[in-house]
C-alpha atoms as one frame of an Amber mdcrd trajectory, in Angstrom:
protein
  96.816 164.332 125.677  99.526 165.162 128.170 101.716 168.217 127.736 105.050
 166.313 127.642 103.715 164.020 124.937 102.379 166.966 122.927 105.698 168.830
 123.244 107.614 165.747 122.070 105.252 165.212 119.169 105.510 168.839 118.025
 109.299 168.871 118.242 109.493 165.722 116.096 106.972 167.099 113.599 108.902
 170.348 113.267 112.206 168.508 112.808 110.940 166.305 109.929 111.533 168.900
 107.199 115.131 169.166 108.377 115.835 165.478 107.734 117.801 164.698 104.609
 115.553 163.290 101.910 117.406 161.045  99.473 117.108 162.061  95.841 117.238
 159.814  92.813 119.788 160.445  90.080 118.571 162.209  86.949 118.868 158.992
  84.930 116.371 157.121  87.148 114.259 155.830  84.271 110.569 156.584  84.476
 111.008 159.409  86.992 113.134 161.501  84.671 110.636 163.783  82.933 112.957
 165.038  80.183 113.661 161.722  78.498 112.117 160.929  75.136 109.306 158.440
  74.610 110.399 154.829  74.189 111.686 153.749  70.774 109.345 152.136  68.255
 111.187 148.824  68.395 111.451 148.719  72.194 110.555 145.205  73.400 108.283
 146.506  76.171 106.223 148.487  73.642 105.845 145.553  71.244 104.999 143.176
  74.111 102.340 145.582  75.369 100.795 145.803  71.879 100.804 142.010  71.536
  99.144 141.573  74.909  96.490 144.234  74.277  95.779 142.788  70.833  95.241
 139.276  72.233  92.686 140.706  74.662  91.025 142.792  71.934  90.854 139.858
  69.510  89.288 137.633  72.161  86.899 140.101  73.827  85.843 142.396  70.957
  86.265 140.365  67.774  85.641 136.913  69.336  88.749 135.282  67.865  89.849
 132.999  70.689  93.368 132.238  69.515  94.348 135.113  67.212  97.616 136.807
  68.153 100.494 138.778  66.676 103.240 136.301  65.843 105.845 138.579  64.218
 106.756 142.235  63.681 108.440 143.398  60.495 109.498 146.783  59.062 109.107
 148.582  62.406 109.695 152.272  61.810 109.175 155.727  63.228 107.404 158.133
  60.935 107.037 161.159  63.208 108.312 162.401  66.558 106.882 165.384  68.433
 109.131 166.373  71.325 107.995 167.918  74.584 107.760 171.711  74.456 106.121
 174.494  76.388 103.078 174.478  74.106 103.107 170.659  73.787 103.654 169.066
  77.217 103.653 165.439  76.049 106.334 163.859  73.850 104.784 161.597  71.213
 106.373 159.064  68.886 104.293 157.805  65.931 105.294 154.393  64.625 104.276
 151.821  62.077 104.993 148.176  61.331 103.809 145.193  59.386 102.680 142.334
  61.591 102.024 138.703  60.856  99.073 137.255  62.730  98.816 133.695  63.966
  96.440 132.928  61.064  99.272 133.794  58.612  97.830 137.092  57.388  99.880
 140.280  57.285  98.356 143.531  58.520  99.554 147.110  58.904 100.004 148.292
  62.473 100.038 151.959  63.480 100.877 152.976  67.023 101.648 155.943  69.222
 103.912 156.108  72.265 103.219 158.972  74.668 105.839 159.904  77.260 104.734
 160.176  80.879 101.021 159.509  80.505 100.834 155.947  81.753  98.793 154.961
  84.790  99.011 157.799  87.354 101.385 159.609  84.965 104.048 156.958  85.500
 105.578 155.393  82.433 104.542 155.629  78.814 101.178 155.041  77.170 100.841
 153.008  73.990  97.841 153.310  71.656  97.617 151.113  68.558  95.409 150.350
  65.596  95.676 147.256  63.438  94.168 147.607  59.963  90.910 145.692  59.744
  90.468 145.509  63.521  89.035 148.934  64.369  85.435 147.751  64.547  84.098
 150.887  66.199  86.157 153.285  64.048  87.967 154.677  67.102  91.036 155.751
  65.123  89.084 156.920  62.055  89.096 155.210  58.693  92.129 152.939  58.177
  93.779 154.022  61.479  94.276 157.569  60.159  94.553 159.196  63.616  97.674
 157.201  64.537  99.519 157.725  61.272
């Protein structure tokens, strides 16, 4: 490597920290770490649950066409905000859903702030009564209540 090239490279490398780096406003959605978890009735949350349930019904329970067709009585029953001793905000929700076979089931779900893929976005965990084959969320979805 020639000395002039090396000198030019080093001067550019040293000047990089001096360049102005644009910053996003505090209200920039998923980057803002102090916002609360999404609301229980947020369309993106309900769509994510519907999509995950279709996959679960098909792959785990072997129901090829079972899906959630309607949500009713969507409610929040507990909210744990982010604190020093609790770094993740959590919103516990419940609803009654109607499945495509006409049956109504109780749905329990949890929205966790900032723990999505690579810590971007929110995570949603859910349990539909009668569909926890491996007892992941304890008896009758108790862990998500």
